[in-house]
């Protein structure tokens, strides 16, 4: 008698096998520099770097995905009014495409973040093997490739692991405050729990509030970029529809921290979500509308 594992257990085993399986180069993809065009911005040169060594390092962050273009063009619309003079933080930046597009839209500062560790645990720079720095090195390389396009915008690269309880506050202290937090295709699979992403966003917002209050209580506010009456950062995520489970888990985790998602744009199977505090009694209504909208759009694009 052979017991049957639960479906999610079989899927997890299959995913691990795919990660560890030897890979053969794909023409035009591995270690290739591509031209990335978005409406409202100059063309960007981006290196897409898929590793073929054996190791548990997910390769999704090494390529540009459609959600990045949709969110970038949404932010760059109307003469980049949503970006001009603002300080932008990108979560899970991958190749940095979205954040670099924001930098061309006259943002004052863009901080591209991704996870430094490649072995499933939060790690400090001094503890990470050279191969695990590949993601941040890719970001740094793409910043250098496009530096001439940024004008006066300052573009930085930083480590931010969603699972590290201290990382969010550290990024805000070192590089903040931020006016806009963005991320694209961070909820691409139900195998990856969006709870960590939602917790990270919640910590970022809390860190802004705590630091602003602390500085305002002291006499040092006038010497910093922090203002006591500054609004919390706006949060925008782009999500490419792949399954109902991804959206359901995101909605539930947001509700767990008192936040909700509102659809602000939809294009080619990608939805742009505004993440903010849920109004009393309205989160269920907004969640229901979002679920209905997802099903309608998905039916249209998959027909």
Coordinates of C-alpha atoms in Angstrom, one line a residue:
X1 CA 0.0 0.0 0.0
X2 CA 1.4 3.4 -1.0
X3 CA -0.2 6.4 0.6
X4 CA -1.1 9.3 -1.6
X5 CA 0.4 12.7 -0.6
X6 CA -1.7 15.7 -0.5
X7 CA -1.8 17.6 -3.9
X8 CA 0.1 20.6 -2.5
X9 CA 2.9 18.3 -1.1
X10 CA 3.3 16.7 -4.6
X11 CA 3.4 20.2 -6.1
X12 CA 6.0 21.3 -3.6
X13 CA 8.2 18.3 -4.4
X14 CA 7.9 18.9 -8.1
X15 CA 8.8 22.6 -7.7
X16 CA 12.0 21.6 -5.7
X17 CA 12.9 19.1 -8.4
X18 CA 12.6 21.7 -11.1
X19 CA 14.8 24.1 -9.1
X20 CA 17.5 21.6 -8.7
X21 CA 17.3 20.1 -12.2
X22 CA 20.2 20.8 -14.5
X23 CA 19.2 23.4 -17.1
X24 CA 20.3 24.0 -20.6
X25 CA 20.8 27.5 -21.9
X26 CA 17.8 29.1 -23.7
X27 CA 18.9 31.2 -26.7
X28 CA 18.4 34.9 -26.3
X29 CA 17.6 34.6 -22.6
X30 CA 20.5 33.6 -20.4
X31 CA 22.9 36.4 -19.6
X32 CA 21.3 38.5 -22.4
X33 CA 21.0 42.3 -22.4
X34 CA 17.7 43.3 -23.8
X35 CA 16.1 46.6 -24.8
X36 CA 13.0 47.3 -22.7
X37 CA 10.5 49.8 -24.0
X38 CA 7.7 51.4 -22.0
X39 CA 5.3 54.2 -23.0
X40 CA 6.4 57.5 -21.4
X41 CA 10.0 56.7 -20.8
X42 CA 13.2 56.2 -22.7
X43 CA 14.2 52.7 -23.6
X44 CA 16.1 50.8 -20.9
X45 CA 18.8 48.3 -21.3
X46 CA 18.3 45.3 -18.9
X47 CA 20.3 42.2 -18.4
X48 CA 18.3 39.1 -17.8
X49 CA 20.5 36.5 -16.1
X50 CA 19.1 33.0 -15.6
X51 CA 21.5 30.8 -13.5
X52 CA 22.0 27.3 -14.7
X53 CA 24.0 26.0 -11.8
X54 CA 22.5 23.4 -9.5
X55 CA 21.2 25.2 -6.4
X56 CA 18.0 26.3 -4.7
X57 CA 17.9 29.7 -6.2
X58 CA 14.6 30.7 -7.8
X59 CA 15.2 32.3 -11.2
X60 CA 11.9 34.3 -11.6
X61 CA 13.6 37.5 -10.4
X62 CA 16.2 37.3 -13.1
X63 CA 13.8 38.2 -15.9
X64 CA 11.3 40.9 -16.8
X65 CA 7.7 40.0 -16.5
X66 CA 4.6 41.7 -18.0
X67 CA 3.3 43.2 -14.8
X68 CA 6.3 45.5 -14.5
X69 CA 5.5 47.1 -17.8
X70 CA 1.8 47.6 -17.0
X71 CA 2.6 49.3 -13.6
X72 CA 5.4 51.4 -15.0
X73 CA 3.2 52.7 -17.8
X74 CA 0.4 53.4 -15.3
X75 CA 2.8 55.5 -13.1
X76 CA 4.4 57.2 -16.1
X77 CA 1.0 58.3 -17.6
X78 CA 0.0 61.9 -17.6
X79 CA 3.6 63.2 -17.8
X80 CA 4.7 61.0 -14.9
X81 CA 2.7 63.2 -12.4
X82 CA 2.5 60.2 -10.0
X83 CA 6.3 60.1 -9.9
X84 CA 7.7 63.6 -10.2
X85 CA 9.8 64.6 -7.2
X86 CA 8.8 61.5 -5.2
X87 CA 10.9 59.0 -3.3
X88 CA 10.1 55.4 -4.5
X89 CA 10.8 52.0 -2.9
X90 CA 10.5 48.9 -5.1
X91 CA 10.0 45.6 -3.4
X92 CA 11.2 42.4 -5.0
X93 CA 12.8 44.4 -7.8
X94 CA 14.3 41.5 -9.7
X95 CA 15.9 43.1 -12.7
X96 CA 14.9 46.5 -11.5
X97 CA 12.8 47.3 -14.6
X98 CA 9.9 48.9 -12.8
X99 CA 12.1 51.0 -10.4
X100 CA 14.4 52.1 -13.2
X101 CA 11.4 53.2 -15.3
X102 CA 10.3 55.3 -12.2
X103 CA 13.8 56.8 -12.1
X104 CA 13.3 58.1 -15.7
X105 CA 10.0 59.7 -14.6
X106 CA 11.7 62.4 -12.5
X107 CA 11.5 60.7 -9.2
X108 CA 13.9 62.2 -6.7
X109 CA 15.1 58.9 -5.3
X110 CA 14.5 55.2 -6.2
X111 CA 15.6 52.4 -3.9
X112 CA 15.6 48.9 -5.6
X113 CA 15.3 46.1 -3.1
X114 CA 15.4 42.3 -3.3
X115 CA 16.5 39.4 -1.1
X116 CA 20.2 38.9 -0.7
X117 CA 20.1 35.3 0.5
X118 CA 19.4 32.5 -2.0
X119 CA 19.0 29.6 0.4
X120 CA 15.6 30.4 2.0
X121 CA 16.8 32.3 5.0
X122 CA 17.5 35.9 5.9
X123 CA 21.2 36.5 5.9
X124 CA 23.6 39.4 6.4
X125 CA 26.1 40.5 3.7
X126 CA 29.1 39.0 5.5
X127 CA 27.4 35.6 5.9
X128 CA 26.3 35.1 2.3
X129 CA 28.1 33.0 -0.3
X130 CA 29.2 34.9 -3.4
X131 CA 26.6 33.1 -5.6
X132 CA 23.8 34.3 -3.4
X133 CA 24.6 37.9 -4.2
X134 CA 23.6 37.3 -7.9
X135 CA 20.2 39.0 -7.5
X136 CA 21.6 42.2 -6.0
X137 CA 24.5 42.2 -8.5
X138 CA 22.1 42.0 -11.3
X139 CA 20.3 45.1 -10.0
X140 CA 23.5 47.0 -9.6
X141 CA 24.5 46.0 -13.1
X142 CA 21.2 47.3 -14.6
X143 CA 21.5 50.6 -12.6
X144 CA 25.0 51.1 -14.2
X145 CA 23.7 50.3 -17.7
X146 CA 21.0 53.0 -17.5
X147 CA 22.6 55.7 -15.2
X148 CA 22.6 58.3 -18.0
X149 CA 18.8 58.1 -18.2
X150 CA 18.1 59.1 -14.6
X151 CA 18.8 62.8 -14.7
X152 CA 19.0 64.0 -11.1
X153 CA 17.3 61.0 -9.6
X154 CA 19.4 59.0 -7.1
X155 CA 19.1 55.2 -7.6
X156 CA 20.2 52.8 -4.9
X157 CA 20.2 49.0 -4.4
X158 CA 19.5 47.5 -1.0
X159 CA 18.8 44.1 0.6
X160 CA 15.2 43.6 1.9
X161 CA 14.1 40.1 2.9
X162 CA 10.3 40.0 3.6
X163 CA 10.9 37.5 6.3
X164 CA 13.3 39.7 8.3
X165 CA 11.4 41.5 11.0
X166 CA 14.1 44.2 11.3
X167 CA 14.8 44.7 7.6
X168 CA 11.8 46.9 6.7
X169 CA 12.5 49.4 9.5
X170 CA 16.2 49.4 8.6
X171 CA 15.5 50.3 5.0
X172 CA 13.2 53.1 6.0
X173 CA 15.8 54.5 8.5
X174 CA 18.6 54.4 6.0
X175 CA 16.9 55.5 2.8
X176 CA 13.5 56.9 3.7
X177 CA 11.1 58.4 4.0
X178 CA 9.2 57.1 0.9
X179 CA 6.3 58.6 -0.9
X180 CA 5.5 55.5 -3.0
X181 CA 6.1 51.8 -2.5
X182 CA 5.7 49.6 -5.6
X183 CA 6.1 45.9 -6.6
X184 CA 5.2 43.8 -9.6
X185 CA 4.3 40.2 -9.8
X186 CA 5.1 39.5 -6.2
X187 CA 2.1 37.2 -5.8
X188 CA 2.7 35.1 -8.8
X189 CA 2.1 31.7 -7.3
X190 CA 0.0 30.3 -4.4
X191 CA 3.0 28.2 -3.5
X192 CA 4.6 31.4 -2.2
X193 CA 2.8 32.8 0.8
X194 CA 1.7 36.4 0.3
X195 CA 1.6 36.7 4.1
X196 CA 5.3 37.6 4.1
X197 CA 4.8 40.4 1.5
X198 CA 1.8 41.8 3.4
X199 CA 3.7 41.7 6.7
X200 CA 6.6 43.5 5.1
X201 CA 4.3 46.3 3.7
X202 CA 2.7 46.7 7.1
X203 CA 6.1 47.0 8.8
X204 CA 7.2 49.6 6.3
X205 CA 4.2 51.7 7.0
X206 CA 4.6 51.3 10.7
X207 CA 8.3 52.2 10.5
X208 CA 7.4 55.5 8.7
X209 CA 4.9 56.4 11.5
X210 CA 7.3 55.5 14.3
X211 CA 10.3 57.3 12.9
X212 CA 8.3 60.4 12.0
X213 CA 6.9 60.6 15.5
X214 CA 10.3 60.1 17.1
X215 CA 11.9 62.8 15.0
X216 CA 9.1 65.2 15.6
X217 CA 9.3 64.7 19.4
X218 CA 12.9 65.7 19.2
X219 CA 14.2 69.0 17.8
X220 CA 15.9 67.4 14.8
X221 CA 12.9 67.4 12.4
X222 CA 14.1 70.6 10.6
X223 CA 17.4 69.0 9.7
X224 CA 15.9 66.0 8.0
X225 CA 13.7 65.2 5.0
X226 CA 11.1 63.8 7.5
X227 CA 8.1 66.0 8.0
X228 CA 5.7 65.5 10.9
X229 CA 2.6 66.1 8.7
X230 CA 3.8 63.9 5.8
X231 CA 1.3 61.3 4.6
X232 CA 2.2 57.6 4.8
X233 CA 3.6 56.2 1.6
X234 CA 1.2 55.1 -1.2
X235 CA 1.4 51.4 -2.0
X236 CA 0.8 50.1 -5.6
X237 CA 1.2 46.5 -6.6
X238 CA 0.8 44.9 -10.1
X239 CA -0.6 41.4 -10.2
X240 CA -0.8 39.1 -13.3
X241 CA -3.8 36.9 -13.0
X242 CA -2.8 33.2 -12.9
X243 CA -5.2 31.6 -10.4
X244 CA -8.0 32.5 -8.0
X245 CA -5.9 31.2 -5.1
X246 CA -3.2 34.0 -5.4
X247 CA -5.8 36.8 -5.2
X248 CA -7.8 35.1 -2.4
X249 CA -4.7 34.7 -0.2
X250 CA -3.6 38.2 -0.8
X251 CA -7.0 39.6 0.1
X252 CA -7.2 37.5 3.3
X253 CA -3.7 38.5 4.5
X254 CA -4.4 42.2 3.8
X255 CA -7.6 42.0 5.8
X256 CA -5.6 40.4 8.7
X257 CA -3.5 43.6 9.1
X258 CA -6.4 46.0 8.5
X259 CA -5.7 46.8 4.8
X260 CA -7.5 46.2 1.6
X261 CA -6.8 46.3 -2.1
X262 CA -8.6 48.5 -4.6
X263 CA -8.3 48.0 -8.4
X264 CA -7.1 51.2 -10.1
X265 CA -6.0 49.9 -13.5
X266 CA -6.3 46.8 -15.6
X267 CA -4.5 45.9 -18.8
X268 CA -3.7 42.7 -20.7
X269 CA -4.4 40.3 -17.8
X270 CA -2.5 42.5 -15.2
X271 CA -4.3 44.4 -12.5
X272 CA -2.8 47.4 -10.6
X273 CA -3.9 47.4 -7.0
X274 CA -3.8 50.3 -4.6
X275 CA -3.1 49.0 -1.1
X276 CA -4.4 51.0 1.9
X277 CA -6.2 50.9 5.2
X278 CA -9.6 49.3 5.0
X279 CA -12.6 51.5 5.9
X280 CA -14.9 50.1 8.6
X281 CA -17.4 47.8 7.1
X282 CA -16.2 48.2 3.5
X283 CA -13.5 45.6 3.2
X284 CA -15.8 42.8 2.4
X285 CA -17.5 44.9 -0.3
X286 CA -14.2 45.9 -1.8
X287 CA -12.9 42.3 -1.7
X288 CA -16.1 41.0 -3.4
X289 CA -15.8 43.6 -6.1
X290 CA -12.1 42.8 -6.7
X291 CA -12.9 39.0 -6.9
X292 CA -15.7 39.7 -9.4
X293 CA -13.5 42.0 -11.4
X294 CA -10.7 39.4 -11.5
X295 CA -13.0 36.7 -12.8
X296 CA -14.5 38.9 -15.5
X297 CA -11.2 40.2 -16.8
X298 CA -9.6 36.7 -16.7
X299 CA -12.6 35.3 -18.6
X300 CA -12.2 38.0 -21.3
X301 CA -8.4 37.6 -21.8
X302 CA -8.4 33.8 -21.7
X303 CA -11.3 33.4 -24.2

